[in-house]
XYZ file of C-alpha atoms in Angstrom:
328
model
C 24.767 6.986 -32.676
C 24.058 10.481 -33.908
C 20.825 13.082 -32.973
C 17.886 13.973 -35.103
C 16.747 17.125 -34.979
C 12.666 18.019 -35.350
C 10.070 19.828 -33.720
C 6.983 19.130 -31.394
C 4.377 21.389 -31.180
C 6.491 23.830 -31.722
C 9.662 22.978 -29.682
C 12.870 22.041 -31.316
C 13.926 19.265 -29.651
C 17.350 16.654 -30.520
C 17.296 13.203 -29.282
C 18.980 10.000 -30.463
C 18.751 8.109 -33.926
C 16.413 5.305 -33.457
C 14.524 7.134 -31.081
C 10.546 7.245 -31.260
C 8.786 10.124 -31.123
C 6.857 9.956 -27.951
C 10.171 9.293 -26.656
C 11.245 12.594 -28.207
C 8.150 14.596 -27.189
C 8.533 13.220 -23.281
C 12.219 14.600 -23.751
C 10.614 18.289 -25.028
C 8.319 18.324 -22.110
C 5.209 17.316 -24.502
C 2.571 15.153 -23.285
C 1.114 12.588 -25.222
C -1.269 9.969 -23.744
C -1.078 6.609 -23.534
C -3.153 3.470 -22.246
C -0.648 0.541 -23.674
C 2.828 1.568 -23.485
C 5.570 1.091 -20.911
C 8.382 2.732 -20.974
C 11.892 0.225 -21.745
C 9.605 -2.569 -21.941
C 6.610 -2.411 -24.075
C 6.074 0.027 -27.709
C 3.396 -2.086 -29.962
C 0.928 0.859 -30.717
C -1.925 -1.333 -30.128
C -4.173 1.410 -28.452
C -3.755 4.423 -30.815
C -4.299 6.713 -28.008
C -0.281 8.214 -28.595
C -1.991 9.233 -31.999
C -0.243 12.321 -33.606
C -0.058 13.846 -36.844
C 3.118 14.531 -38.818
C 3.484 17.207 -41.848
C 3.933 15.376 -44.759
C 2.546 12.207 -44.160
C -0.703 11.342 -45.062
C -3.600 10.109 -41.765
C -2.753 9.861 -37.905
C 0.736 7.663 -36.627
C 1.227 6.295 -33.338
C 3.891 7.812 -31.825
C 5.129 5.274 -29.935
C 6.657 3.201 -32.738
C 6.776 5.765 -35.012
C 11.089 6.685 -35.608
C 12.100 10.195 -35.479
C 13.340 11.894 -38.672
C 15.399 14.178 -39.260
C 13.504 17.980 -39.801
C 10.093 15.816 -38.541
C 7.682 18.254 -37.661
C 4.572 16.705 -35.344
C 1.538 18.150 -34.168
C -0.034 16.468 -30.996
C -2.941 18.113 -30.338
C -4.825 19.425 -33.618
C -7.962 19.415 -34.107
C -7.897 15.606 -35.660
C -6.035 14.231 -33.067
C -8.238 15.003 -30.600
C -11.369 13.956 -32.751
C -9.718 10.789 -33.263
C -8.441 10.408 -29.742
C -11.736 10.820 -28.442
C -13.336 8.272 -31.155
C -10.628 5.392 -29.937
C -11.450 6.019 -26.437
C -15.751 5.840 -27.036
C -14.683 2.721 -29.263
C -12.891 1.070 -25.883
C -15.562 2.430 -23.735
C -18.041 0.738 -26.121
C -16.940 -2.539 -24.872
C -16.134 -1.728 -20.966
C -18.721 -2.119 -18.622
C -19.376 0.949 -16.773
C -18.873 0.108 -13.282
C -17.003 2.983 -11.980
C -18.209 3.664 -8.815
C -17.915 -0.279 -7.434
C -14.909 -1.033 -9.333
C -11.509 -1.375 -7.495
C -9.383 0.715 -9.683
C -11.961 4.076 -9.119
C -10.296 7.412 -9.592
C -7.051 5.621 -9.817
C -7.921 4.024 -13.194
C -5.757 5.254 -16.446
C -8.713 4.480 -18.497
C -11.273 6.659 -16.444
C -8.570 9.651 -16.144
C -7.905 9.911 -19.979
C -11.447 9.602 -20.421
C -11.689 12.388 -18.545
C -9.241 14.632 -19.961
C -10.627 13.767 -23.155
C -14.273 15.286 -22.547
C -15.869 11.573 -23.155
C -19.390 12.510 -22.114
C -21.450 9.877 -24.036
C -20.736 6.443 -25.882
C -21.739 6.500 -29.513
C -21.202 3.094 -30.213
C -22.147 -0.199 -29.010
C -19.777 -3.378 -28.123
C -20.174 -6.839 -27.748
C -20.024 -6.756 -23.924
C -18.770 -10.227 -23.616
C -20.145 -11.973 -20.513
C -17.339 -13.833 -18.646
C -16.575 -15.005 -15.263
C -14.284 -13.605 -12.771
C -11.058 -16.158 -12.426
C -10.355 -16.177 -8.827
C -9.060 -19.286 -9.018
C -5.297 -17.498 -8.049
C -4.632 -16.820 -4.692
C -2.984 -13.660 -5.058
C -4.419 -12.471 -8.839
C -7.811 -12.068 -9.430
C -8.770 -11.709 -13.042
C -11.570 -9.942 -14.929
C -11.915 -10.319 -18.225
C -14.912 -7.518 -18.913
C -12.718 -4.947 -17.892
C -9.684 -6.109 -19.682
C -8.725 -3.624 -22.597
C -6.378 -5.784 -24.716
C -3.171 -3.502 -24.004
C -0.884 -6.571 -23.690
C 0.887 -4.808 -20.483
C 0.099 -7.638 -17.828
C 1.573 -10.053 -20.967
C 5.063 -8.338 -21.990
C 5.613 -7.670 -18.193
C 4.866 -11.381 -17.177
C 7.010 -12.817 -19.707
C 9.761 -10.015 -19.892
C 10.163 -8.978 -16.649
C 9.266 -11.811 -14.372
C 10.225 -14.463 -17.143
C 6.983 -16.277 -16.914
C 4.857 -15.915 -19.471
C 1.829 -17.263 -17.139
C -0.471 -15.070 -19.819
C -0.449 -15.220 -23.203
C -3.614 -13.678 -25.821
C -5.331 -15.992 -27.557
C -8.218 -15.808 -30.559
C -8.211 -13.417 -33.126
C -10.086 -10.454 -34.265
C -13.035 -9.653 -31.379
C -12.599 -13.120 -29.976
C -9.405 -12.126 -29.142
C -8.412 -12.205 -25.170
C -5.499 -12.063 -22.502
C -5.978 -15.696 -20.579
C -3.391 -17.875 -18.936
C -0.992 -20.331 -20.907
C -3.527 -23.153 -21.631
C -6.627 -20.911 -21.741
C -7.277 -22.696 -18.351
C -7.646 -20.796 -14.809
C -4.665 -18.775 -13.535
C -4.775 -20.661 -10.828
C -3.548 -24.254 -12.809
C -0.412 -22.236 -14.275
C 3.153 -21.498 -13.006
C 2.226 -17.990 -11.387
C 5.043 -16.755 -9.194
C 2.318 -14.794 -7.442
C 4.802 -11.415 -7.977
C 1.590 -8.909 -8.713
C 3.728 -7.672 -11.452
C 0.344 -8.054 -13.643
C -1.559 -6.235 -11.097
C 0.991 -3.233 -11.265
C 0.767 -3.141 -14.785
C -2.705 -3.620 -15.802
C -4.300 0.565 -16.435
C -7.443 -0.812 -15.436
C -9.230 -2.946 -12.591
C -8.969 -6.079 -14.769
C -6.610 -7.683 -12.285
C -6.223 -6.758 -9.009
C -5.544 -8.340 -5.524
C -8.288 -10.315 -3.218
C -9.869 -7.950 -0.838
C -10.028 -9.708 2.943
C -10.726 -6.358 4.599
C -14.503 -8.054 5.385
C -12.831 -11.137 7.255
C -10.183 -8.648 9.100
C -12.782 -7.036 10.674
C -15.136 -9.516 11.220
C -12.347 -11.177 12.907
C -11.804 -8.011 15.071
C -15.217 -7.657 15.814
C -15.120 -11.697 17.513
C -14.130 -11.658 20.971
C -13.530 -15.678 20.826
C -10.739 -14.498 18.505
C -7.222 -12.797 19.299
C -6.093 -11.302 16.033
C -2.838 -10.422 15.789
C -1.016 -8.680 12.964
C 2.471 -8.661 11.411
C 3.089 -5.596 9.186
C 6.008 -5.954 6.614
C 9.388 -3.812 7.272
C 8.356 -1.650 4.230
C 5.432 -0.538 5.439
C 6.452 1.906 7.974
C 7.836 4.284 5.430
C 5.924 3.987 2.834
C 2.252 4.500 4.951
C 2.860 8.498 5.655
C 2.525 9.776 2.216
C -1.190 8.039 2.000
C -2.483 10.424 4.798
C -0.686 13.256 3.734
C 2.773 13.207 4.875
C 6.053 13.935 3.533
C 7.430 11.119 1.143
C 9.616 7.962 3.511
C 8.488 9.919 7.219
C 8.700 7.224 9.135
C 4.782 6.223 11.215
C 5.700 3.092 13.049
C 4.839 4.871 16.210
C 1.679 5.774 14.505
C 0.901 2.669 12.679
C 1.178 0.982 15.752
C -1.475 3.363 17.289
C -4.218 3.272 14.704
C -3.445 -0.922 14.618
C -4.376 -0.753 18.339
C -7.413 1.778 17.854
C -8.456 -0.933 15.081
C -8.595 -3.547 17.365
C -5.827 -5.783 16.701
C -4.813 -7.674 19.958
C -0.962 -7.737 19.020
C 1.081 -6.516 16.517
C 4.529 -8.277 15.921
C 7.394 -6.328 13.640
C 8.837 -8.434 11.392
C 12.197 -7.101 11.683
C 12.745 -9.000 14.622
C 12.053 -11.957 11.928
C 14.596 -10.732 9.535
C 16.962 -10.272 12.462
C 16.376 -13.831 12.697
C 16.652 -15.385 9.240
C 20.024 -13.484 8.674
C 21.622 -14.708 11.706
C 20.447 -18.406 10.811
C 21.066 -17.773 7.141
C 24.814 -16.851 7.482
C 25.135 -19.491 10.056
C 24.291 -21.445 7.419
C 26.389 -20.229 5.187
C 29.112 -20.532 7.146
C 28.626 -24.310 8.193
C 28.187 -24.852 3.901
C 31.354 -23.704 3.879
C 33.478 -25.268 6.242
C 31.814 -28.654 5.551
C 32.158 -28.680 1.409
C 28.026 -27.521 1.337
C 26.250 -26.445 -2.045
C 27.064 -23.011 -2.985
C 26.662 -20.506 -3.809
C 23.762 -20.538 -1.186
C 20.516 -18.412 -2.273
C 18.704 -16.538 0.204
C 15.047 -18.293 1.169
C 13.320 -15.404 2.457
C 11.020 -14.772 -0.506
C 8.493 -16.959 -1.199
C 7.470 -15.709 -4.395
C 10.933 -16.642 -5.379
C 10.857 -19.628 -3.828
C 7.623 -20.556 -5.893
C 9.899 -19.339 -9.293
C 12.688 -21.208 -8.722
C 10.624 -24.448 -7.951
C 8.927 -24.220 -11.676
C 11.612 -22.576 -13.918
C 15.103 -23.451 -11.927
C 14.897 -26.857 -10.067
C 18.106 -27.223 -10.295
C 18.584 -24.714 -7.952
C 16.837 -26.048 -4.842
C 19.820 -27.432 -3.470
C 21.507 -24.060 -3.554
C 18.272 -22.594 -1.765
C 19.008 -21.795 2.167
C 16.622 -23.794 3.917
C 15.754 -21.125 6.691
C 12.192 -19.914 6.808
C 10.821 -16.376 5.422
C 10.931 -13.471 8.221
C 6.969 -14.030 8.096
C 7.178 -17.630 8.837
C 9.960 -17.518 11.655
């Protein structure tokens, strides 16, 4: 393919033809910010906050569609990049409610961070402030639209990586808005329930339903045995929230503070997924011998089993028809 060779902030650095330059400064060790890229997946330059300036070329060029040249010399961090930086962020701001301190997404928010970093003390400028319900017509996605910034993430990732293209942006100009196929609730679409918008999204416009109320309400009822049934994953990925080393392993632990909590019994779903691979290649096996549908897809998901029922019908009959770990 060939390198191009040009400098950022100083470094020299050579990357591929066809490369961009944010790609290129990430490769030099340069940091530019972003709120609506995603790396592989999504480069549309829509929030001008990868702004840079390149000798030569007349105003300010978003580096994340912007091609490398060769001999390109770029300057991240002059004096009208920052000005400018700081101008697109009040102008997002301007139409963001400023509900920090209740908000889900508080100091783990992309939006509040680069705000931050980029000395945003005051708001010059005044949005619409569009007043719109919260959409918690999903079970698993909760959507709210104040807080949305238009970066198109929870979009490109619904329809390129999960293939479902539940969201979609409709209206033009400052009508314009992320909402489900149909403009109708998420809710009445074909949502795999995957999150995969929720992972995506910089800010707290989508994010999970919150039960933690009902949990310990229900702990606090002595009419009630609550039990609970932690996912496999959990057990490795808990420790690094309260401070330990990355994958240490706190089932001992979890088990512990689950008991401290309250919780009456706690059941490990291993012993599930013990179960539903034991009936699954049974399955399997008896598909075989007796001229069964094949190949035969595992039915321990139900997010995928939710996906294949909209987008692959066809496939049912290839589904095994053994319960999820949870269910068993």
């Amino acid at each position: 393919m060939g390198n191009v060779n040009l400098t950022i902030d100083g470094r020299a650095v050579s990357v591929d033809k066809g490369s961009t330059v944010l790609e290129a400064a990430r490769k030099a060790g340069v940091r530019i910010p972003t709120l609506c890229y995603l790396e592989n997946v999504q480069a549309i330059g829509a929030c001008r906050m990868c702004i840079v300036e390149v000798q030569g070329k007349r105003g300010l060029h978003a580096s994340c569609v912007l091609p490398v040249e060769e001999g390109m010399v770029v300057n991240t961090n002059t004096a009208m990049v920052r000005t400018a930086r700081k101008a697109v962020m009040e102008l997002i701001l301007s139409n963001h409610p400023f509900e920090c301190l209740t908000c889900v997404r508080n100091l783990n928010c992309e939006l509040q961070r680069l705000a931050e970093e980029l000395g945003v003390r005051q708001v010059r400028f005044q949005g619409a402030n569009p007043e719109t319900c919260i959409d918690d017509s999903n079970p698993s996605v909760i959507r709210d639209q104040r807080k949305c910034i238009l970066c198109r993430r929870c979009v490109t990732v619904c329809k390129e990586i999960q293939g479902v293209s539940a969201l979609g942006m409709v209206n033009r100009g400052f009508e314009t808005r992320v909402a489900a196929a149909g403009d109708v609730p998420l809710g009445e679409v074909a949502c795999a329930l995957c999150g995969q918008c929720i992972q995506a999204c910089p800010v707290g416009a989508l994010y999970e339903p919150d039960k933690t109320g009902e949990v310990w309400r229900a702990l606090a009822d002595p009419n009630k045995h609550v039990v609970v049934q932690p996912a496999p994953a959990i057990r490795v990925a808990l420790g690094e929230e309260v401070g330990m080393p990355v994958g240490s392993v706190v089932t001992g632990k979890m088990a512990t503070a689950l008991r401290m909590m309250g919780f009456d019994a706690i059941f490990d779903t291993d012993f599930a997924a013990d179960l539903t691979i034991i009936e699954e290649g049974h399955e399997l096996l008896h598909r075989m011998q007796n001229g069964g549908v094949l190949p035969m897809i595992t039915s321990c998901s139900p997010g995928w089993i939710k996906f294949c029922e909209h987008f692959y019908p066809d496939l049912l009959p290839n589904l095994s028809t053994c319960k999820s770990p949870h269910e068993m």
